[in-house]
Coordinates of C-alpha atoms in Angstrom, one line a residue:
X1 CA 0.0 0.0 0.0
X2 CA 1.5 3.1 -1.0
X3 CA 2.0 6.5 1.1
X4 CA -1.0 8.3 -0.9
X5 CA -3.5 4.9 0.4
X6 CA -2.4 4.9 3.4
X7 CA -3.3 8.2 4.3
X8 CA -6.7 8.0 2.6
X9 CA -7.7 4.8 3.9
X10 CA -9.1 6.0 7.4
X11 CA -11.5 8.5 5.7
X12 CA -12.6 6.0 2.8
X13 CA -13.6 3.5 5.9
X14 CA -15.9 6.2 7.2
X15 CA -17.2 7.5 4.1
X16 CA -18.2 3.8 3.0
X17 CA -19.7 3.0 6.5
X18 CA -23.1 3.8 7.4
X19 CA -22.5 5.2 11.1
X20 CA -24.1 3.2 13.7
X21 CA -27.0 3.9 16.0
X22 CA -26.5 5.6 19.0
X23 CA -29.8 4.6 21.1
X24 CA -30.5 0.8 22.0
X25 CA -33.9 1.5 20.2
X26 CA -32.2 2.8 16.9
X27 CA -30.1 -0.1 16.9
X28 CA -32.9 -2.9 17.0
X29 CA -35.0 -0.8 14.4
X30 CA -32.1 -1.2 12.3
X31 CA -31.7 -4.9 12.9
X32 CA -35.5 -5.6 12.5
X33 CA -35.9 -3.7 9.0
X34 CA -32.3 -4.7 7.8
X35 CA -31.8 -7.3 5.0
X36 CA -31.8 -10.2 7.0
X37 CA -35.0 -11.7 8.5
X38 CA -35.6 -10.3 12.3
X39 CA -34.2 -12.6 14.7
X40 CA -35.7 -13.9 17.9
X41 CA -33.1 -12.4 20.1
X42 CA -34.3 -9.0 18.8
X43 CA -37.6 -9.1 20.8
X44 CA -38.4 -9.4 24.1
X45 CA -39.7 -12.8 25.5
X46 CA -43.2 -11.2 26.4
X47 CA -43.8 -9.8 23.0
X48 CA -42.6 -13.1 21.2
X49 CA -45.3 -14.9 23.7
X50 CA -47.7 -12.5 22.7
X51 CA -47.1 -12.3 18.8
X52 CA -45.3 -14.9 17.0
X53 CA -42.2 -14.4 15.3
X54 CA -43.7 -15.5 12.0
X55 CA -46.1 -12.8 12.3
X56 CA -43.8 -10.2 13.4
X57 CA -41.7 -11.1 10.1
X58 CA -44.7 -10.5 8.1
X59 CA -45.2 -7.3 8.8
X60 CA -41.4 -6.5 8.4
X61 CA -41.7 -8.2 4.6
X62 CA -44.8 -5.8 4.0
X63 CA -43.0 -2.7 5.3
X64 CA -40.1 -3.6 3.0
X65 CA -42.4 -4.7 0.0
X66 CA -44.2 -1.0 0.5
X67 CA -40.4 0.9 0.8
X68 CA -37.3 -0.6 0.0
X69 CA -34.3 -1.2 1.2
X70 CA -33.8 0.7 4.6
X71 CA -31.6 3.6 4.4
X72 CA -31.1 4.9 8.1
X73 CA -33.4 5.3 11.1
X74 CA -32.8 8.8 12.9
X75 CA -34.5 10.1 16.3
X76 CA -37.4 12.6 15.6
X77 CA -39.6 13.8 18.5
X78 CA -39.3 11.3 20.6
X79 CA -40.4 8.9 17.4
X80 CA -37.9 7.0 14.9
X81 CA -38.3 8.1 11.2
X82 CA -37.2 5.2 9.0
X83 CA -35.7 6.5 5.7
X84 CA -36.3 3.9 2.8
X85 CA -35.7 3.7 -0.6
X86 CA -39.0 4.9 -1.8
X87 CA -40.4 6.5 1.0
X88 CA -39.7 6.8 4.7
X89 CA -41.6 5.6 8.3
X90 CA -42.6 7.2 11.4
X91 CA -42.2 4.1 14.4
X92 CA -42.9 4.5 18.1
X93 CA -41.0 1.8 19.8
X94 CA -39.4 0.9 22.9
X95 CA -36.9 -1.4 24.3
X96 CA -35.8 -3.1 27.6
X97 CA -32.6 -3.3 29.3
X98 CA -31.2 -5.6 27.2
X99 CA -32.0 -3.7 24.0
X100 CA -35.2 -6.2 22.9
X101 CA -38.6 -4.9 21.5
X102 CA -40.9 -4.8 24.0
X103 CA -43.6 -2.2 21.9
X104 CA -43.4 -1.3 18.1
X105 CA -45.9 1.1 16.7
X106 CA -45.5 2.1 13.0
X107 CA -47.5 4.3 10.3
X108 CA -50.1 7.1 11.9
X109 CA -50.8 4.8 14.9
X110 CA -47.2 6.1 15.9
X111 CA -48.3 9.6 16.6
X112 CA -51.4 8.3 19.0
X113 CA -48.5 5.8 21.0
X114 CA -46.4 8.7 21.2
X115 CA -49.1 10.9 22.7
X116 CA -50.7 8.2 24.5
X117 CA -47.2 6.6 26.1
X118 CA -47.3 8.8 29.5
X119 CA -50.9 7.1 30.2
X120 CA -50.9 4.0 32.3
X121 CA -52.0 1.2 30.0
X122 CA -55.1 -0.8 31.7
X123 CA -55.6 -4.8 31.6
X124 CA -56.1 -6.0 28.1
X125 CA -59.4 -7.4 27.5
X126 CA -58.2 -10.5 25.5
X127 CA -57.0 -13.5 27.3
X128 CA -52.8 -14.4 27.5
X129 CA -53.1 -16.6 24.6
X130 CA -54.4 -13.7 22.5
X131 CA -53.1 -12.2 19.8
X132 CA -53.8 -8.3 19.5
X133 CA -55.6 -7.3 16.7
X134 CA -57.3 -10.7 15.7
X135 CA -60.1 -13.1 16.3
X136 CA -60.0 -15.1 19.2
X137 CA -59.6 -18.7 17.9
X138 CA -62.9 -20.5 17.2
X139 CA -64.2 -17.3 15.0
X140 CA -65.0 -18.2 11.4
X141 CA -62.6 -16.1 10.4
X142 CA -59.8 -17.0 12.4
X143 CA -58.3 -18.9 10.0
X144 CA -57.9 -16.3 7.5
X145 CA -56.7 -13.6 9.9
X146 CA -52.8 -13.8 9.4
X147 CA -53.1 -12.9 6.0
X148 CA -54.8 -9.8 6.5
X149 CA -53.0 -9.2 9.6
X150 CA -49.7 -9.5 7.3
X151 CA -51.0 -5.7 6.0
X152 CA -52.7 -3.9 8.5
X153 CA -49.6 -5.2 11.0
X154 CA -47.6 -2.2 9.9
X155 CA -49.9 -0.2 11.6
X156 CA -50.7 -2.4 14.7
X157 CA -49.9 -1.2 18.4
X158 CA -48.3 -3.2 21.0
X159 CA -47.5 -1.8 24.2
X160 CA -46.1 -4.1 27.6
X161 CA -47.1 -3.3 30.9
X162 CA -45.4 -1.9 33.5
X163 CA -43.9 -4.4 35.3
X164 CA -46.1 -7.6 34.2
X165 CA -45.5 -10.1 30.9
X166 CA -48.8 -9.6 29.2
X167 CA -48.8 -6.8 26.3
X168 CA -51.8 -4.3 25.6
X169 CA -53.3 -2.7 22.4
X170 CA -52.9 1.0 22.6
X171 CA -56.3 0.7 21.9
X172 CA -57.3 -0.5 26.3
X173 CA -55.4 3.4 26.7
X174 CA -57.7 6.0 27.0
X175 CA -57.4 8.6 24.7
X176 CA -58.1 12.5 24.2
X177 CA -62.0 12.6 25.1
X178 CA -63.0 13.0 21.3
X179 CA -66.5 13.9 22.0
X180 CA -65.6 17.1 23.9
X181 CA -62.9 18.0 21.4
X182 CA -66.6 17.8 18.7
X183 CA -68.2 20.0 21.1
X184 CA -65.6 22.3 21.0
X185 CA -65.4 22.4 17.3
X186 CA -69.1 23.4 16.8
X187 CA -68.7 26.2 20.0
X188 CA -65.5 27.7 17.7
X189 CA -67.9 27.5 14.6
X190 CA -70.8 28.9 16.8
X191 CA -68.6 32.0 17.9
X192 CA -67.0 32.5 14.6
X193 CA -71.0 33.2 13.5
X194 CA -71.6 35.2 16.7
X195 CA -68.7 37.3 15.7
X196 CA -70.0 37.9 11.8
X197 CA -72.9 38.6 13.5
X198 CA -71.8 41.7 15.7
X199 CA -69.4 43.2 13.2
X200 CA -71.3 44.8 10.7
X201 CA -73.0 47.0 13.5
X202 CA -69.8 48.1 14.9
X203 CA -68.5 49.9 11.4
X204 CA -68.5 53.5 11.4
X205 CA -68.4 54.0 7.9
X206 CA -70.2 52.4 4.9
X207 CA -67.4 51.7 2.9
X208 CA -66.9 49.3 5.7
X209 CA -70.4 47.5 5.7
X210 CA -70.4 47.0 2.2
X211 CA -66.7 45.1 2.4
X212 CA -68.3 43.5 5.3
X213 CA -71.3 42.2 3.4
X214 CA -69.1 41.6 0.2
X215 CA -67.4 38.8 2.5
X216 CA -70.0 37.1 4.2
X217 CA -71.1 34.6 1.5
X218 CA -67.0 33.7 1.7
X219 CA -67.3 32.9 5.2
X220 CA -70.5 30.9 4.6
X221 CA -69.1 28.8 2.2
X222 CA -66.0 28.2 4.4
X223 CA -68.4 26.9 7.5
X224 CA -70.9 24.3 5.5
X225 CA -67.4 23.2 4.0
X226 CA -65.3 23.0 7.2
X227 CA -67.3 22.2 9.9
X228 CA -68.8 18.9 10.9
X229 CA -72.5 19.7 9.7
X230 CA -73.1 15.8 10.1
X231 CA -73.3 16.2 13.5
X232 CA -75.7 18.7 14.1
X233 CA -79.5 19.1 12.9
X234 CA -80.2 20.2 9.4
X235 CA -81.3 23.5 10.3
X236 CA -77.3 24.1 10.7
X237 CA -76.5 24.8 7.7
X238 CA -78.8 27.6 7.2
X239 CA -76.3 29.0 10.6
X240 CA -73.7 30.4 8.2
X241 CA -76.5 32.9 5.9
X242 CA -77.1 34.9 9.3
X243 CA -74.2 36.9 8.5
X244 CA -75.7 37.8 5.3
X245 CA -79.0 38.6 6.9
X246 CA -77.5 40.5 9.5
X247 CA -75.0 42.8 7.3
X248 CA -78.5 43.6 5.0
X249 CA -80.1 44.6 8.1
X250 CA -77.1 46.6 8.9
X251 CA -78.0 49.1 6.1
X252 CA -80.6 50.5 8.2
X253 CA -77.7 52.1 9.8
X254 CA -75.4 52.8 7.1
X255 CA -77.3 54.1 4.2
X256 CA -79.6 57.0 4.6
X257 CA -82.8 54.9 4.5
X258 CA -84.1 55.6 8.0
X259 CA -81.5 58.7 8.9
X260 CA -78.5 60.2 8.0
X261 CA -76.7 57.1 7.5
X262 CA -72.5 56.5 7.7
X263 CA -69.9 58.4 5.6
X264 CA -68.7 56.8 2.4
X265 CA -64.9 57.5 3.8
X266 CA -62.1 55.1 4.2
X267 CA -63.0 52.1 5.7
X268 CA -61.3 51.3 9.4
X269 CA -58.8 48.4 9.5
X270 CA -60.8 45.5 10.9
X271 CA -63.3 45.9 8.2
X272 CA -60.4 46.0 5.6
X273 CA -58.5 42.9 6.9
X274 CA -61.4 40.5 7.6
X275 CA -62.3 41.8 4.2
X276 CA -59.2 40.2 2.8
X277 CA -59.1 37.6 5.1
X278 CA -62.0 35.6 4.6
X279 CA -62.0 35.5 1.1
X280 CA -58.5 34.4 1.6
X281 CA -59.0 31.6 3.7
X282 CA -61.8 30.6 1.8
X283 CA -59.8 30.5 -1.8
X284 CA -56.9 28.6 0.5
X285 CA -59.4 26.1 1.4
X286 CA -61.2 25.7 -1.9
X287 CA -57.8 24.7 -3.0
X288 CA -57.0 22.1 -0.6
X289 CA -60.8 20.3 -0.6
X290 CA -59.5 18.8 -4.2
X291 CA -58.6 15.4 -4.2
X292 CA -54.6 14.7 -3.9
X293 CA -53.9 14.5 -7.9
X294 CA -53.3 11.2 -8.7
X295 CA -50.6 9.8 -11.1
X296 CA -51.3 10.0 -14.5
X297 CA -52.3 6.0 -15.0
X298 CA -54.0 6.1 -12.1
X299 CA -57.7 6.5 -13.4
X300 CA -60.7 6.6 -11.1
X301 CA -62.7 3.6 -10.4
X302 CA -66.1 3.8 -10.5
X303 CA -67.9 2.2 -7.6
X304 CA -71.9 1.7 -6.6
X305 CA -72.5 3.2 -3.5
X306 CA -72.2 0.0 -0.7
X307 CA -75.0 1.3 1.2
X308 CA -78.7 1.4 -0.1
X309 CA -82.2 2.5 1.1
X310 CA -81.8 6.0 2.6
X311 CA -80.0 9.1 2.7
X312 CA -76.0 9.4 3.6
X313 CA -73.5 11.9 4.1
X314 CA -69.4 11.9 3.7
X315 CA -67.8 12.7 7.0
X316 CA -64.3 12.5 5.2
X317 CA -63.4 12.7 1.9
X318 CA -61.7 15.2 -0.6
X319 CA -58.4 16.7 -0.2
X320 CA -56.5 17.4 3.0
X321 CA -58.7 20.3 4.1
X322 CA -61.4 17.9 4.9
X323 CA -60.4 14.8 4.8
X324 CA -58.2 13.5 7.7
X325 CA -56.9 10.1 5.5
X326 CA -55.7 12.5 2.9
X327 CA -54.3 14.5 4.9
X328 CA -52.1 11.9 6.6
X329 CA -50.9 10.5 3.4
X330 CA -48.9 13.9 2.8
X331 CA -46.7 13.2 6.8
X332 CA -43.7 11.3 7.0
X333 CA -44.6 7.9 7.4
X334 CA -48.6 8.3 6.3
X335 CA -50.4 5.7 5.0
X336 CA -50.8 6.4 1.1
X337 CA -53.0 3.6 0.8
X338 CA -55.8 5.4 2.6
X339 CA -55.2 9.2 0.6
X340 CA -58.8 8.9 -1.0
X341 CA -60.6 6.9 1.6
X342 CA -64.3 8.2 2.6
X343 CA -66.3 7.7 5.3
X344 CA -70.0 7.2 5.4
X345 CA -72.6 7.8 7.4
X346 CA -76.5 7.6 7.3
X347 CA -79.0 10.7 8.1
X348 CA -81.9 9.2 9.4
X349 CA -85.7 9.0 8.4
X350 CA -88.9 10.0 10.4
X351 CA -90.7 11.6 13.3
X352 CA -87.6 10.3 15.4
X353 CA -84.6 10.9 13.9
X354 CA -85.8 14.1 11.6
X355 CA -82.2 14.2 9.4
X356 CA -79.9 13.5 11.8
X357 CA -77.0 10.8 11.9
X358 CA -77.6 10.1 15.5
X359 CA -80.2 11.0 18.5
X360 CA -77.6 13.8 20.0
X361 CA -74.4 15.6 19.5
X362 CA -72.4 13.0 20.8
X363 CA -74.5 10.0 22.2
X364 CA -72.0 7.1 23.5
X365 CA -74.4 4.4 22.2
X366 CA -73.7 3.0 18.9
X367 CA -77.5 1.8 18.5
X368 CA -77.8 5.6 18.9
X369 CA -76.4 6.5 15.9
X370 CA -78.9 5.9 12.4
X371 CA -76.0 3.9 10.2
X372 CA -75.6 1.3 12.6
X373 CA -76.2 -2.0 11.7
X374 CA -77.2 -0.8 8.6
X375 CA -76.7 -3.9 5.3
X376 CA -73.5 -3.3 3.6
X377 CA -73.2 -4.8 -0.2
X378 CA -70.2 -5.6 -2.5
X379 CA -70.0 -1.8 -4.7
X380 CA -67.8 -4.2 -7.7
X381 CA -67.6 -7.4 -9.1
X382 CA -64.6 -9.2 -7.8
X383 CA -62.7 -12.0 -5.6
X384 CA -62.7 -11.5 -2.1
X385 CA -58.9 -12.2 -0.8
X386 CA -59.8 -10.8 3.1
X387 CA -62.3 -11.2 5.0
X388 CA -61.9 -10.4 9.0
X389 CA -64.4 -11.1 11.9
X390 CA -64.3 -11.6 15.5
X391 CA -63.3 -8.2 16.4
X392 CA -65.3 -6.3 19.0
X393 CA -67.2 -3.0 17.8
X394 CA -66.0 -0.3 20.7
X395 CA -68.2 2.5 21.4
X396 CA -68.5 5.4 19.9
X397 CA -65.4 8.1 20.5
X398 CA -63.5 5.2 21.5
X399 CA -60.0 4.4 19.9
X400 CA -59.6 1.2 18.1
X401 CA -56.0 2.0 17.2
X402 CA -54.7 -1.9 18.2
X403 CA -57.0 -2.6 14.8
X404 CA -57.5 0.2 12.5
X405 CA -59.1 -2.1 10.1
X406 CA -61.6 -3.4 12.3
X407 CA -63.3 -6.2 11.1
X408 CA -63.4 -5.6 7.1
X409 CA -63.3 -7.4 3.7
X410 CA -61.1 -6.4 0.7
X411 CA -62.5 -7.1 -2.8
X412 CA -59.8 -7.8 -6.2
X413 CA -61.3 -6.5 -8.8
X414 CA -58.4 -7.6 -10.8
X415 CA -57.5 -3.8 -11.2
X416 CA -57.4 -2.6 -8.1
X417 CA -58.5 -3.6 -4.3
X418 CA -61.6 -2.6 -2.7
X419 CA -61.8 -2.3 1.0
X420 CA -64.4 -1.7 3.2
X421 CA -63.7 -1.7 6.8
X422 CA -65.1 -0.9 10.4
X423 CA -68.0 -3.7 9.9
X424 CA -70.2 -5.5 13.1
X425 CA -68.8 -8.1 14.7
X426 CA -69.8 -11.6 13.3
X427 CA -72.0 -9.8 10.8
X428 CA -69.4 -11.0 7.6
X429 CA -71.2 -13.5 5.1
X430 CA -68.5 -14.0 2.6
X431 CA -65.4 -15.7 2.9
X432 CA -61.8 -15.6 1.5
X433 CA -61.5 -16.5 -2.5
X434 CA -65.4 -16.6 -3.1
X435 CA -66.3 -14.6 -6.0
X436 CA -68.9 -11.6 -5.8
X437 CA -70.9 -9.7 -7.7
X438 CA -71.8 -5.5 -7.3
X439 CA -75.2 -5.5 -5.2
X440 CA -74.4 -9.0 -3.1
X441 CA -75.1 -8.7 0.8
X442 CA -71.2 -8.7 2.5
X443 CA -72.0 -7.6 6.3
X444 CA -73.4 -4.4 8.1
X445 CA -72.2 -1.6 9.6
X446 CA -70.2 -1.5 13.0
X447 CA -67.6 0.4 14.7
X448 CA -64.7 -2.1 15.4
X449 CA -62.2 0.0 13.8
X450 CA -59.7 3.1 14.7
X451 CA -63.2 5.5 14.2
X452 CA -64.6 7.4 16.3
X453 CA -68.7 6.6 15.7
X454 CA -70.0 4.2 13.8
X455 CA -69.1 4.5 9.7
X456 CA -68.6 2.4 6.9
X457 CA -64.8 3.2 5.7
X458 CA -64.5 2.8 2.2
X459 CA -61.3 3.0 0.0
X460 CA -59.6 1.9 -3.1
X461 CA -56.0 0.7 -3.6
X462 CA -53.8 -0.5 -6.2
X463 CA -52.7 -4.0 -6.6
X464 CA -49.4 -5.3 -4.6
X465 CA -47.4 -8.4 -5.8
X466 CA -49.9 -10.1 -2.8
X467 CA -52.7 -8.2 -3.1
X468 CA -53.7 -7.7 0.9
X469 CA -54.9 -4.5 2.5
X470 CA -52.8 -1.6 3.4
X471 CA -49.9 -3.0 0.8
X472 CA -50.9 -0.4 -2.3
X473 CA -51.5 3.5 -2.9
X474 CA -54.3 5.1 -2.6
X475 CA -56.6 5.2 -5.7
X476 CA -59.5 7.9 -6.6
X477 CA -62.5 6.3 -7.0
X478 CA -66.6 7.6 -7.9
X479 CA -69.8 6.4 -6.5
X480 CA -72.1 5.6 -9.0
X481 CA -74.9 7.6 -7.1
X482 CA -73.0 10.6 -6.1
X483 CA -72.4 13.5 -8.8
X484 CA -68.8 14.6 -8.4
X485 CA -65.9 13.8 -6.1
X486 CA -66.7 12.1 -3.0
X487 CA -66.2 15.3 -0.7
X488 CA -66.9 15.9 2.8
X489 CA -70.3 17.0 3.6
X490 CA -71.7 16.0 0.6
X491 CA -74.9 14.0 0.5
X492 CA -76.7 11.2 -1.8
X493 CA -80.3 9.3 -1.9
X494 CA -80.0 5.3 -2.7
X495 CA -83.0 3.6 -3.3
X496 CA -83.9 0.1 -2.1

């Protein structure tokens, strides 16, 4: 070796080295999603009791199927971010002493782990010989749960407890009360109006009523876009024209009908920014209600609507201004296989229910709520390659995060897949590789999944190498019964 190599040698060693973990954590991330299959010394005897190791390589495979080759896992906020080749994963995990798994959460279910880890997890439901996330054994569909399992796994929680051997679902944690957070979101709405209300009467000029009544249809648009109208009697969205109404009645003051009226002078600031503002806002979210665009070969599917024989609203769906799934899909580490997912819900008929998705704001019944239970049928014609039962519906503004999928079935269309998820418990009548037509009876509606009420989740994938949920992206998709894009607060009739 010769002067010039020797001296070049030390660097050329650490440039051609990937440097090492520092973290015990960051060094069993990198062993698990290496190139060699994970190891059993990598995980902690409890979590190996609780989840076998042939499962636990499954879900590895699918993570490397969906990305690559890993590149290098890095600390981020108190979360790992795994940097593939095509793409990169945010992973809430945790070790013991020895440096051994004892909790892995990957995909958005990371966030919720990371916000839920200073709770004390409570006893898990499910007996020791449990696996989280599946069937107890016995169900009809326990047999075909591995396979679907292999897909959603990427995104399944398991946390130990404190001091005993037995793991729990993130799901037994309790999370952020979701109903008050609801109740919250309709009071800023409610204030927002109060507030659009009050304005136009403080102006002292009419150059500043008329900028003020040039904005209000802005700002009604905005709310029956934004706000969560499903929740709240019909007679809300006729809430965001009272604005309107009350800058009209405002000219009473500032044009000389009944008196002197205001002075057409410059307008004063307020009246100039929220002028600006709204509109603004509005145009900004406009924008962002539009479906991600797709890639060019990725055409729309055209689906009939799964649910028949009433009226039902979108609670999510469009672009990432309303439509959580979507997004999610735009994070580090967000699942692009749900970037044009919808939910559904039904608005009920009759003396009783009047239009309303559920008796209440926030009722913590599911039988409460009008879309429960409700017949769900195949929207294609295709070859059912999952079908999951077994799993317990949870009540409403509960989390389901251990199972995000809930119970659900995923239809091959030979295109694409077809998933629809969050179904009743023991209310699946198909089963894996029988072949369906559009309009056949598949299960009803439940809430066993990672949603907050109950909901039919409905969403469209492209084909993997082993077509299974959660293992494609995210493809845009019609209903059949809806005119347009399958937006948020949009709402369709279905006959019998």
């Amino acid at each position: 070796m010769g002067t010039r190599d020797r001296l070049l040698a030390p660097l050329r060693r650490i440039v051609s080295q990937t440097p090492a973990p520092q973290d015990p954590t960051s060094r069993a991330l990198t062993g698990l999603f290496g190139p060699e299959p994970p190891e059993p010394a990598l995980f902690a005897p409890e979590l190996l009791a609780r989840v076998p190791l042939e499962r636990l390589r499954e879900t590895v495979d699918a993570l490397r199927e969906r990305h690559g080759a890993l590149r290098s896992v890095r600390p981020q906020q108190e979360l790992h971010r795994l940097a593939f080749a095509h793409g990169a994963e945010l992973v809430w995990a945790r070790t013991d002493p020895a440096g051994r798994l004892t909790s892995l959460v990957t995909g958005p279910g990371a966030l919720l782990a990371r916000d839920s880890a200073g709770s004390v997890p409570a006893p898990s439901p499910a007996g020791d010989d449990a696996c989280p996330g599946l069937p107890p054994t016995g169900e009809p569909a326990a047999a075909q749960a591995p396979e679907a399992e292999q897909a959603a796994g990427v995104r399944t929680a398991v946390a130990a407890e404190a001091g005993g051997s037995r793991l729990t679902p993130v799901s037994a944690i309790p999370p952020a009360p979701a109903a008050t957070a609801l109740q919250r979101t309709v009071m800023a709405y409610a204030a927002a109006t109060a507030v659009e209300l009050t304005i136009p009467y403080l102006t002292d000029t009419a150059t500043g009523w008329a900028l003020l009544l040039a904005q209000t249809p802005a700002f009604a648009w905005y709310v029956l876009r934004t706000a969560p109208a499903h929740t709240l009697p019909p007679w809300f969205r006729l809430l965001p024209l009272l604005p309107l109404v009350a800058a009209v009645l405002a000219a009473t003051r500032a044009l000389p009908l009944f008196g002197p009226g205001l002075p057409w002078t410059t307008p004063g600031l307020p009246e100039a920014a929220l002028a600006l503002a709204v509109p603004g806002l509005a145009l900004w979210t406009h924008r962002r209600c539009t479906p991600v665009r797709p890639s060019p070969s990725a055409h729309p599917l055209v689906l009939d609507s799964p649910l028949r024989g009433g009226r039902f609203t979108l609670t999510e769906g469009g672009g990432p201004a309303v439509n959580r799934y979507a997004q999610e899909s735009l994070l580090p580490g967000g699942s692009r296989s749900h970037r044009y997912a919808v939910d559904l819900v039904q608005l009920g008929d009759g003396e009783l229910w009047r239009g309303r998705r559920a008796l209440g704001l926030a009722p913590a019944s599911n039988e409460r709520y009008a879309i429960h239970g409700h017949p769900v049928l195949s929207p294609c014609d295709g070859v059912v390659v999952a079908a999951v039962d077994g799993l317990p519906d949870h009540g409403p503004f509960e989390s389901g995060a251990s199972h995000p999928e809930g119970n659900h079935i995923a239809i091959d269309t030979g295109r694409a897949l077809v998933v629809l998820s969050w179904l009743r418990q023991d209310s699946i009548r198909v089963r894996r590789g029988q072949h369906i037509t559009a309009g056949t009876l598949i299960a009803a509606v439940g809430n066993s999944g990672d949603g907050t009420e109950p909901a039919l989740h409905l969403r469209a994938e492209t084909r993997a190498s082993r077509p299974l949920p959660g293992t494609g992206s995210g493809l845009p998709f019609r209903l059949t019964e809806l005119r347009g894009d399958p937006l948020r607060g949009r709402r369709f009739s279905v006959p019998d």
